[in-house]
XYZ file of C-alpha atoms in Angstrom:
349
model
C -127.664 44.970 -46.624
C -127.242 42.155 -44.142
C -129.605 39.289 -44.688
C -131.881 38.032 -41.893
C -133.041 34.449 -41.619
C -136.814 34.530 -41.123
C -138.821 32.461 -38.707
C -140.366 30.593 -41.631
C -136.969 29.554 -42.915
C -135.844 28.623 -39.439
C -138.928 26.518 -38.960
C -138.000 24.504 -42.006
C -134.569 23.596 -40.673
C -135.087 23.501 -36.949
C -136.862 21.307 -34.409
C -136.300 20.706 -30.750
C -133.557 18.125 -30.307
C -133.144 15.966 -27.226
C -129.495 15.480 -26.522
C -127.715 12.648 -24.808
C -125.528 13.455 -21.805
C -122.353 15.389 -22.422
C -118.967 13.711 -22.602
C -115.651 15.466 -22.672
C -112.438 15.025 -24.594
C -109.939 12.448 -23.305
C -108.175 13.671 -20.179
C -104.757 13.101 -21.721
C -105.425 15.525 -24.589
C -103.230 18.626 -24.097
C -105.293 21.743 -23.404
C -103.535 23.678 -26.147
C -104.409 21.115 -28.817
C -107.892 20.647 -30.341
C -109.631 17.794 -28.579
C -110.810 16.197 -31.816
C -112.950 13.098 -31.880
C -112.120 11.095 -34.987
C -114.801 9.780 -37.306
C -113.463 7.407 -39.935
C -114.327 7.960 -43.601
C -115.998 11.316 -42.953
C -114.315 14.426 -44.280
C -116.510 17.127 -42.729
C -114.888 18.561 -39.601
C -116.261 21.166 -37.176
C -114.534 22.472 -34.055
C -115.186 25.197 -31.524
C -113.222 27.519 -29.273
C -114.833 27.844 -25.846
C -115.166 30.977 -23.814
C -113.310 31.076 -20.500
C -115.989 29.068 -18.703
C -114.705 25.891 -20.344
C -116.492 22.952 -21.895
C -117.668 21.590 -18.523
C -119.207 24.826 -17.250
C -122.636 23.129 -16.834
C -123.985 26.019 -18.892
C -123.285 27.861 -22.121
C -120.105 26.213 -23.410
C -121.232 22.745 -22.389
C -124.491 23.190 -24.282
C -122.514 24.150 -27.390
C -120.360 21.039 -27.088
C -123.450 18.857 -26.636
C -124.724 20.188 -29.960
C -121.509 19.139 -31.685
C -121.609 15.752 -29.972
C -125.083 15.231 -31.421
C -123.753 16.225 -34.843
C -121.095 13.558 -34.487
C -123.559 10.899 -33.378
C -126.279 11.613 -35.923
C -124.434 13.152 -38.858
C -121.042 11.439 -38.652
C -119.166 14.727 -38.417
C -115.684 14.915 -36.905
C -115.709 17.342 -33.997
C -113.296 18.997 -31.596
C -112.791 21.885 -29.204
C -110.120 24.005 -27.606
C -110.720 25.589 -24.215
C -109.801 29.218 -23.584
C -108.402 29.985 -20.155
C -108.273 33.742 -20.737
C -109.339 36.228 -23.400
C -105.825 36.305 -24.842
C -106.262 32.651 -25.861
C -108.981 33.328 -28.440
C -106.803 34.315 -31.381
C -104.145 31.586 -31.025
C -106.855 28.985 -30.424
C -108.630 30.010 -33.620
C -105.303 29.856 -35.455
C -104.760 26.313 -34.192
C -108.138 25.243 -35.568
C -107.328 26.780 -38.949
C -104.165 24.694 -38.990
C -106.335 21.686 -38.134
C -108.183 22.059 -41.452
C -111.678 22.431 -40.044
C -114.568 23.012 -42.415
C -116.277 25.246 -39.847
C -114.848 26.956 -36.773
C -117.130 28.197 -33.993
C -116.471 30.954 -31.507
C -118.662 30.380 -28.453
C -119.636 33.734 -26.988
C -119.747 37.440 -27.765
C -116.329 38.003 -26.184
C -114.779 36.306 -29.222
C -116.285 38.793 -31.692
C -113.064 40.690 -32.448
C -110.993 37.522 -32.712
C -113.462 35.889 -35.122
C -113.633 39.021 -37.260
C -109.851 39.219 -37.481
C -109.531 35.519 -38.302
C -112.219 35.773 -40.974
C -110.265 38.569 -42.647
C -107.013 36.633 -42.497
C -108.567 33.441 -43.889
C -111.407 34.422 -46.265
C -111.819 30.836 -47.480
C -112.352 29.501 -43.947
C -115.933 29.322 -42.667
C -116.640 30.692 -39.176
C -119.684 30.986 -36.929
C -120.168 32.804 -33.646
C -122.697 32.528 -30.854
C -124.208 35.742 -29.448
C -122.825 38.246 -31.901
C -124.243 40.145 -34.869
C -121.827 42.152 -36.997
C -124.715 43.837 -38.784
C -124.074 45.026 -42.317
C -120.360 44.368 -41.774
C -120.828 40.587 -41.407
C -118.174 38.919 -43.609
C -119.393 36.423 -46.201
C -117.493 33.642 -44.430
C -119.077 34.305 -41.006
C -122.469 33.226 -39.667
C -123.851 34.962 -36.583
C -126.276 33.300 -34.167
C -128.404 35.222 -31.690
C -131.105 34.171 -29.252
C -134.095 35.975 -27.784
C -132.904 35.411 -24.222
C -135.533 37.813 -22.949
C -138.331 35.373 -23.836
C -137.495 32.401 -21.564
C -136.338 34.914 -18.942
C -139.820 36.442 -18.981
C -141.313 33.006 -18.379
C -139.037 32.211 -15.417
C -139.774 35.709 -14.139
C -143.468 34.822 -14.116
C -142.616 31.740 -12.058
C -140.462 33.721 -9.637
C -143.146 36.367 -9.237
C -145.777 33.767 -8.428
C -143.616 31.621 -6.137
C -141.789 34.216 -4.036
C -142.917 34.331 -0.428
C -140.876 37.359 0.613
C -141.506 39.491 -2.492
C -137.718 39.837 -2.674
C -136.099 38.295 -5.745
C -132.519 38.401 -7.022
C -130.855 38.513 -10.439
C -127.135 37.759 -10.790
C -125.589 38.619 -14.144
C -122.159 37.648 -15.399
C -121.422 41.051 -16.935
C -123.377 44.222 -17.690
C -123.500 43.590 -21.459
C -126.352 43.400 -24.013
C -126.748 39.620 -24.046
C -126.970 39.419 -20.238
C -129.268 42.416 -20.136
C -131.669 40.571 -22.418
C -131.915 37.969 -19.641
C -132.169 40.723 -17.038
C -134.929 42.857 -18.534
C -136.969 39.910 -19.751
C -136.854 38.539 -16.199
C -137.757 41.887 -14.639
C -140.728 42.184 -17.004
C -141.941 38.696 -16.113
C -141.678 39.290 -12.376
C -143.546 42.581 -12.721
C -146.319 41.023 -14.816
C -146.870 38.224 -12.291
C -146.343 40.190 -9.087
C -146.158 44.001 -9.192
C -145.306 44.060 -5.469
C -142.080 42.083 -5.867
C -138.700 43.841 -5.840
C -135.697 42.510 -7.769
C -132.127 43.041 -6.534
C -129.800 43.123 -9.590
C -126.062 42.508 -9.223
C -123.236 41.625 -11.619
C -120.225 39.487 -10.733
C -118.207 40.762 -13.744
C -116.999 37.281 -14.645
C -118.369 34.103 -16.173
C -115.840 31.787 -14.531
C -115.839 32.764 -10.856
C -118.256 30.498 -8.935
C -116.807 31.655 -5.605
C -117.890 35.210 -6.326
C -121.258 34.035 -7.605
C -121.772 32.137 -4.372
C -120.782 35.142 -2.254
C -123.239 37.421 -4.049
C -125.996 34.826 -3.725
C -125.340 34.368 -0.007
C -125.554 38.121 0.494
C -128.868 38.225 -1.367
C -130.357 35.351 0.598
C -129.228 36.976 3.849
C -131.104 40.146 2.831
C -134.397 38.257 2.499
C -134.308 37.264 -1.168
C -135.900 33.832 -1.557
C -135.452 33.211 -5.316
C -132.407 34.070 -7.453
C -132.144 33.873 -11.232
C -128.563 33.726 -12.476
C -127.297 34.439 -15.980
C -123.612 34.129 -15.199
C -122.258 30.924 -16.699
C -119.898 29.061 -14.389
C -120.086 31.947 -11.886
C -123.769 31.143 -11.501
C -122.919 27.626 -10.402
C -121.807 29.248 -7.164
C -125.287 30.706 -6.742
C -126.746 27.232 -7.187
C -124.375 25.902 -4.536
C -125.463 28.666 -2.155
C -129.125 27.819 -2.745
C -128.435 24.164 -2.045
C -126.588 24.889 1.188
C -129.236 27.320 2.452
C -132.226 25.395 1.119
C -133.361 28.329 -1.002
C -134.731 28.530 -4.526
C -132.663 29.364 -7.578
C -133.323 29.521 -11.328
C -130.756 28.118 -13.736
C -129.736 29.283 -17.181
C -128.771 28.021 -20.659
C -129.213 24.312 -19.826
C -131.687 22.547 -17.563
C -129.661 22.853 -14.349
C -132.041 20.988 -12.046
C -129.599 18.086 -11.837
C -127.161 20.341 -9.959
C -129.620 20.813 -7.073
C -132.879 18.919 -7.714
C -134.734 20.394 -4.724
C -133.557 23.964 -5.259
C -133.393 24.685 -9.000
C -137.084 25.274 -9.640
C -136.692 26.024 -13.343
C -134.115 27.185 -15.888
C -134.218 29.646 -18.775
C -133.007 27.244 -21.439
C -131.084 28.672 -24.364
C -130.700 25.993 -27.008
C -127.144 26.669 -28.075
C -127.005 22.918 -28.685
C -129.803 23.178 -31.263
C -128.056 26.008 -33.072
C -124.771 24.118 -33.256
C -126.476 20.963 -34.513
C -128.661 22.665 -37.109
C -125.813 24.679 -38.574
C -123.812 21.441 -38.803
C -126.718 19.744 -40.594
C -127.047 22.617 -43.043
C -123.314 22.536 -43.730
C -123.434 18.792 -44.350
C -126.275 19.403 -46.803
C -124.094 21.904 -48.656
C -125.598 25.072 -47.204
C -123.834 27.794 -45.233
C -125.598 31.115 -44.611
C -122.427 33.206 -44.376
C -122.925 36.944 -44.139
C -126.162 36.531 -42.174
C -127.364 36.363 -38.589
C -129.899 33.774 -37.441
C -132.141 34.650 -34.488
C -133.725 31.888 -32.386
C -136.685 32.573 -30.098
C -139.634 30.688 -28.618
C -141.357 30.473 -31.998
C -138.294 28.817 -33.536
C -137.755 26.380 -30.670
C -134.488 28.061 -29.757
C -135.378 29.008 -26.163
C -137.788 27.737 -23.511
C -138.084 26.823 -19.856
C -136.588 23.579 -18.575
C -138.554 20.343 -18.936
C -137.976 19.602 -15.227
C -139.920 22.726 -14.201
C -142.950 20.596 -13.302
C -140.971 18.966 -10.456
C -141.000 22.060 -8.247
C -143.537 24.456 -9.787
C -147.277 23.983 -9.075
C -149.514 22.952 -11.969
C -151.639 26.096 -11.881
C -148.555 28.290 -12.257
C -147.340 26.135 -15.140
C -150.704 26.538 -16.878
C -150.453 30.307 -16.465
C -146.896 30.342 -17.836
C -147.861 28.172 -20.818
C -150.683 30.570 -21.700
C -148.285 33.532 -21.547
C -145.759 31.592 -23.655
C -148.326 31.153 -26.399
C -149.072 34.883 -26.290
C -145.379 35.579 -26.936
C -145.300 33.104 -29.826
C -148.474 34.667 -31.248
C -146.917 38.135 -30.888
C -149.573 39.265 -28.427
C -146.774 40.010 -25.942
C -143.468 41.619 -26.905
C -140.873 40.948 -24.222
C -138.359 43.754 -23.556
C -134.687 42.961 -24.008
C -133.274 46.401 -23.198
C -133.648 48.952 -20.429
C -135.350 51.358 -22.829
C -137.914 48.777 -23.871
C -138.520 47.758 -20.255
C -139.011 51.354 -19.123
C -141.479 51.945 -21.943
C -143.727 49.319 -20.359
C -144.126 51.384 -17.184
């Protein structure tokens, strides 16, 4: 049977980390080569393959890279990445990192699940890890899966949206109609409903994580229809929604990282998914001689793996923040179970 890492074990290895600002690989580094950052006299080497959003997506991939940058700074680990421009790049990019003699190779995103599984079978001595995928009982011994309870911070930002909307019309823009994005979606819907049963949420998918123009178009359409707050879970596509909010002076909720810096007066909060923490903690465990291959780790509020952005207090009134904090503690104490699927959400009605 597949092993599960418990919250108690996670608590022993994990704390909230504050990361320094992200830096990228040198501009002259060819895109097809791993952008490694050398660390003299240190043999441990970890690299990642990005999803198509790229390492500067201001979201998911960038958060992953920030985690590796922290591992370099604090643990002396050599790090690198290769950016994927399309899905067909995953397998050759993974092959390149195998040739680069990495101790651990990360696949950032569920879309890399098949490529990681194939690579793990081809190179059973190579250690791999993947964000947002659980192979269940079929998890290879040389693969570590990492999942997050995205529904939990989404519930909290849903509470904020429900309390702050003035039109009772709220929007959700998802990158794709897939389980990980639906955890954001249904957690958000549940939060809005709990805070404001009269509010209606318009849900749309852009079917891409790297199309900010389409994200902006969908957001503009929503704002034109009377929506006054949009929550996006769409990676780089969602950056277009933030741009639309900025141009129209509307409210928007970010995702994965604290995105307030992209539009300080418009991004009222973000559902933060600490991919950076996961990357750093796995690196620390590996440096200590531990690798939980064949398992899947799950990070939620209780484990410090998700939360709302620290800048939320800039634009959200104190009384709403107090209400959200009380609800957060109820989730941690298991007094509230947040739905992450349509079935679970419908069962609440």
